[in-house]
Tab-separated table of C-alpha atoms in Angstrom:
chain	number	residue	atom	x	y	z
A	1	ASP	CA	86.243	91.281	131.183
A	2	THR	CA	87.677	88.901	128.116
A	3	ALA	CA	86.937	89.458	124.204
A	4	VAL	CA	87.257	86.280	122.739
A	5	SER	CA	86.071	83.464	124.843
A	6	GLN	CA	86.688	79.757	123.996
A	7	THR	CA	85.386	77.098	125.568
A	8	PRO	CA	86.940	74.422	126.741
A	9	LYS	CA	91.049	75.587	126.817
A	10	TYR	CA	91.679	71.736	126.468
A	11	LEU	CA	90.516	68.936	125.135
A	12	VAL	CA	91.151	65.099	124.501
A	13	THR	CA	89.070	62.679	123.149
A	14	GLN	CA	89.308	59.958	121.647
A	15	MET	CA	89.267	59.125	117.640
A	16	GLY	CA	85.842	58.563	115.856
A	17	ASN	CA	84.260	60.876	118.874
A	18	ASP	CA	82.738	64.470	118.315
A	19	LYS	CA	83.205	67.575	119.718
A	20	SER	CA	82.514	71.401	119.685
A	21	ILE	CA	84.245	74.358	120.920
A	22	LYS	CA	82.411	77.751	121.529
A	23	CYS	CA	83.553	81.414	121.209
A	24	GLU	CA	81.679	84.228	121.666
A	25	GLN	CA	82.805	87.905	120.986
A	26	ASN	CA	82.201	90.893	123.172
A	27	LEU	CA	83.712	93.271	120.568
A	28	GLY	CA	80.551	94.022	118.480
A	29	HIS	CA	82.811	92.966	115.187
A	30	ASP	CA	81.492	91.885	112.370
A	31	THR	CA	83.399	89.062	111.512
A	32	MET	CA	85.040	86.181	113.228
A	33	TYR	CA	87.674	83.148	112.560
A	34	TRP	CA	88.410	79.961	112.592
A	35	TYR	CA	92.630	79.377	112.779
A	36	LYS	CA	93.911	75.990	112.993
A	37	GLN	CA	97.817	76.076	114.019
A	38	ASP	CA	99.590	72.581	114.035
A	39	SER	CA	102.780	71.783	115.828
A	40	LYS	CA	104.875	73.459	113.950
A	41	LYS	CA	103.150	76.641	114.771
A	42	PHE	CA	101.597	77.725	111.308
A	43	LEU	CA	98.526	79.201	111.917
A	44	LYS	CA	96.315	78.077	108.971
A	45	ILE	CA	92.807	79.893	107.834
A	46	MET	CA	89.489	77.037	108.255
A	47	PHE	CA	86.745	79.610	108.153
A	48	SER	CA	85.462	83.533	108.585
A	49	TYR	CA	81.728	84.560	109.107
A	50	ASN	CA	80.323	87.746	108.502
A	51	ASN	CA	77.051	89.061	109.854
A	52	LYS	CA	75.961	84.419	109.874
A	53	GLU	CA	77.388	84.637	106.466
A	54	LEU	CA	79.432	81.900	105.395
A	55	ILE	CA	82.607	84.421	103.338
A	56	ILE	CA	85.673	82.299	103.031
A	57	ASN	CA	86.256	78.554	103.475
A	58	GLU	CA	89.223	76.720	103.486
A	59	THR	CA	90.054	72.813	101.796
A	60	VAL	CA	88.960	72.173	105.718
A	61	PRO	CA	87.570	68.232	106.186
A	62	ASN	CA	83.424	68.918	105.945
A	63	ARG	CA	83.825	67.136	109.351
A	64	PHE	CA	84.788	70.365	110.479
A	65	SER	CA	81.411	72.627	110.440
A	66	PRO	CA	80.668	76.748	111.550
A	67	LYS	CA	77.747	77.525	113.156
A	68	SER	CA	77.264	81.396	114.423
A	69	PRO	CA	73.750	81.739	116.075
A	70	ASP	CA	74.343	85.243	116.235
A	71	LYS	CA	76.922	87.624	115.330
A	72	ALA	CA	78.422	87.338	118.590
A	73	HIS	CA	79.356	83.835	119.150
A	74	LEU	CA	80.917	81.500	115.906
A	75	ASN	CA	80.675	76.954	117.262
A	76	LEU	CA	82.631	74.911	115.833
A	77	HIS	CA	82.033	71.109	114.990
A	78	ILE	CA	83.939	68.463	114.700
A	79	ASN	CA	82.327	64.736	113.544
A	80	SER	CA	84.395	61.868	113.668
A	81	LEU	CA	87.433	63.333	115.143
A	82	GLU	CA	91.355	61.660	113.502
A	83	LEU	CA	94.489	61.912	115.364
A	84	GLY	CA	95.107	64.272	112.646
A	85	ASP	CA	93.080	67.047	113.978
A	86	SER	CA	94.895	67.564	117.184
A	87	ALA	CA	96.278	71.208	116.806
A	88	VAL	CA	95.487	74.659	118.846
A	89	TYR	CA	91.816	76.193	117.770
A	90	PHE	CA	92.009	79.703	117.919
A	91	CYS	CA	89.067	81.775	117.505
A	92	ALA	CA	89.290	85.228	116.035
A	93	SER	CA	87.131	88.773	115.097
A	94	ASN	CA	87.414	91.553	113.058
A	95	THR	CA	85.514	94.665	112.350
A	96	GLY	CA	85.388	93.950	108.595
A	97	GLN	CA	86.920	96.882	106.932
A	98	GLY	CA	90.977	95.984	106.870
A	99	VAL	CA	91.746	98.705	109.306
A	100	TYR	CA	92.252	97.108	112.559
A	101	GLY	CA	93.693	93.345	113.719
A	102	TYR	CA	92.806	90.606	114.857
A	103	THR	CA	91.623	89.670	118.212
A	104	PHE	CA	92.292	86.519	119.227
A	105	GLY	CA	90.563	84.343	121.643
A	106	SER	CA	93.228	82.552	124.487
A	107	GLY	CA	92.785	79.437	122.072
A	108	THR	CA	91.505	75.276	122.943
A	109	ARG	CA	94.338	72.937	122.110
A	110	LEU	CA	92.280	69.877	121.081
A	111	THR	CA	94.338	65.823	121.549
A	112	VAL	CA	93.184	63.269	119.643
A	113	VAL	CA	94.251	59.983	121.041
B	1	SER	CA	98.214	78.926	101.266
B	2	GLN	CA	100.804	80.408	102.579
B	3	GLN	CA	102.458	83.888	102.540
B	4	GLY	CA	104.003	85.447	104.507
B	5	GLU	CA	108.058	84.406	105.483
B	6	GLU	CA	109.871	85.153	108.476
B	7	ASP	CA	113.366	86.010	109.319
B	8	PRO	CA	115.442	84.131	110.854
B	9	GLN	CA	113.181	81.875	112.291
B	10	ALA	CA	114.808	81.819	115.657
B	11	LEU	CA	117.021	84.860	117.159
B	12	SER	CA	118.519	84.771	120.317
B	13	ILE	CA	119.579	88.385	121.525
B	14	GLN	CA	119.946	89.690	125.506
B	15	GLU	CA	118.159	92.112	126.933
B	16	GLY	CA	118.946	95.937	125.845
B	17	GLU	CA	120.078	95.086	122.616
B	18	ASN	CA	117.335	95.089	119.280
B	19	ALA	CA	115.712	92.554	117.870
B	20	THR	CA	114.686	92.637	113.229
B	21	MET	CA	112.787	90.240	112.125
B	22	ASN	CA	111.684	90.054	108.387
B	23	CYS	CA	108.795	89.276	106.423
B	24	SER	CA	108.512	88.439	102.611
B	25	TYR	CA	105.300	87.695	100.764
B	26	LYS	CA	103.926	87.436	97.567
B	27	THR	CA	100.925	88.508	96.539
B	28	SER	CA	99.512	92.922	96.231
B	29	ILE	CA	98.208	93.244	100.380
B	30	ASN	CA	95.524	96.115	101.611
B	31	ASN	CA	97.698	95.729	104.578
B	32	LEU	CA	100.055	93.938	106.540
B	33	GLN	CA	99.634	92.748	110.366
B	34	TRP	CA	102.209	92.111	113.231
B	35	TYR	CA	101.331	89.364	115.880
B	36	ARG	CA	103.458	88.124	119.021
B	37	GLN	CA	102.235	84.646	120.746
B	38	ASN	CA	103.914	83.956	123.616
B	39	SER	CA	103.850	80.391	124.924
B	40	GLY	CA	100.826	78.464	125.089
B	41	ARG	CA	98.620	81.434	124.863
B	42	GLY	CA	96.748	83.784	122.146
B	43	LEU	CA	98.462	86.068	119.590
B	44	VAL	CA	98.034	89.249	120.116
B	45	HIS	CA	97.891	92.414	117.266
B	46	LEU	CA	101.090	94.302	117.512
B	47	ILE	CA	100.980	96.455	114.678
B	48	LEU	CA	98.991	97.344	111.141
B	49	ILE	CA	100.806	98.931	108.070
B	50	ARG	CA	98.586	99.367	105.646
B	51	SER	CA	100.572	99.521	101.913
B	52	ASN	CA	100.436	102.310	101.272
B	53	GLU	CA	102.909	103.075	104.202
B	54	ARG	CA	106.108	103.209	104.497
B	55	GLU	CA	106.635	103.172	107.998
B	56	LYS	CA	105.020	103.042	111.705
B	57	HIS	CA	105.992	103.482	114.997
B	58	SER	CA	104.624	101.918	118.151
B	59	GLY	CA	106.085	102.639	121.608
B	60	ARG	CA	109.307	100.747	121.355
B	61	LEU	CA	108.132	98.901	118.270
B	62	ARG	CA	109.566	100.291	114.991
B	63	VAL	CA	107.773	99.100	111.135
B	64	THR	CA	108.795	99.217	107.412
B	65	LEU	CA	107.299	98.116	104.989
B	66	ASP	CA	108.570	97.520	101.125
B	67	THR	CA	105.705	96.709	98.362
B	68	SER	CA	108.384	97.042	95.567
B	69	LYS	CA	110.583	93.737	97.227
B	70	LYS	CA	107.572	92.864	99.306
B	71	SER	CA	108.963	92.425	102.471
B	72	SER	CA	108.643	94.325	105.837
B	73	SER	CA	110.393	94.316	109.226
B	74	LEU	CA	110.198	94.296	112.855
B	75	LEU	CA	112.086	96.861	115.381
B	76	ILE	CA	111.831	96.131	118.321
B	77	THR	CA	114.292	98.617	120.333
B	78	ALA	CA	115.844	98.206	123.939
B	79	SER	CA	114.423	93.871	124.349
B	80	ARG	CA	113.062	93.035	127.771
B	81	ALA	CA	112.844	90.178	128.712
B	82	ALA	CA	108.878	89.531	128.557
B	83	ASP	CA	109.811	90.937	124.298
B	84	THR	CA	110.377	86.856	124.659
B	85	ALA	CA	107.662	85.187	122.162
B	86	SER	CA	106.891	83.908	119.238
B	87	TYR	CA	106.273	87.258	116.074
B	88	PHE	CA	104.552	86.176	113.454
B	89	CYS	CA	103.195	88.419	109.965
B	90	ALA	CA	100.504	88.171	108.589
B	91	THR	CA	98.765	89.968	105.402
B	92	ASP	CA	95.508	90.895	104.347
B	93	ASP	CA	95.496	90.305	100.950
B	94	GLU	CA	93.834	91.923	97.575
B	95	GLY	CA	90.772	90.560	97.350
B	96	SER	CA	91.185	88.004	99.825
B	97	GLN	CA	88.202	89.734	101.800
B	98	GLY	CA	90.257	89.792	105.131
B	99	ASN	CA	91.749	87.030	105.348
B	100	LEU	CA	94.972	86.825	107.422
B	101	ILE	CA	97.639	84.731	106.365
B	102	PHE	CA	99.887	84.181	108.282
B	103	GLY	CA	104.285	83.320	108.529
B	104	LYS	CA	106.192	80.778	110.117
B	105	GLY	CA	107.106	82.809	113.120
B	106	THR	CA	110.536	84.414	114.209
B	107	LYS	CA	110.868	82.715	117.623
B	108	LEU	CA	112.479	85.229	119.658
B	109	SER	CA	114.256	84.814	123.052
B	110	VAL	CA	115.393	87.769	125.161
B	111	LYS	CA	117.877	87.147	128.176
B	112	PRO	CA	117.601	88.884	130.620
């Protein structure tokens, strides 16, 4: 059983399109996150959700919006895609108690052409 | 904002040797964590060390934490080719509500 699963694994799309990446965790964790990893492998947090409430919202463009239908899901919607959005996006989950590490998904490689 | 800075950026060793990676950070932390990322894969949690701990072991891994110097080290003993990966430190800052801030990573290559 995959603990944190993301779909799709690869996404190639044209500039200006709107796309979504889905994430699901079956660990019963309270908090879920989205991270962006750029071409230099630098990881930066984008969002986190705790029990369906946004608790961290870093300075990302408002074209990016997280949506959490329930505690086990945190989807990422991106509107009007730009070339600079090309990156690998990772979903992660955690108990939110600062005791255990994060569990990451395998990533979604987004390429905007 | 970036917190952890790993050193070195890249490390190449022979199988059987030990590998040491260092991490420095800037603020007060709740804990510091180390992750491994194989090429094209997600991150795997290796070890978490709390701010009141100084050393922790897990198998061939040894992590130290010096909060006075705001630094940590990850030692992999008796390295194997399968240890080839990028290693990241990440800090859970005080008041960050669990927001992990990652460093740039150390790319480790273990040659058979």
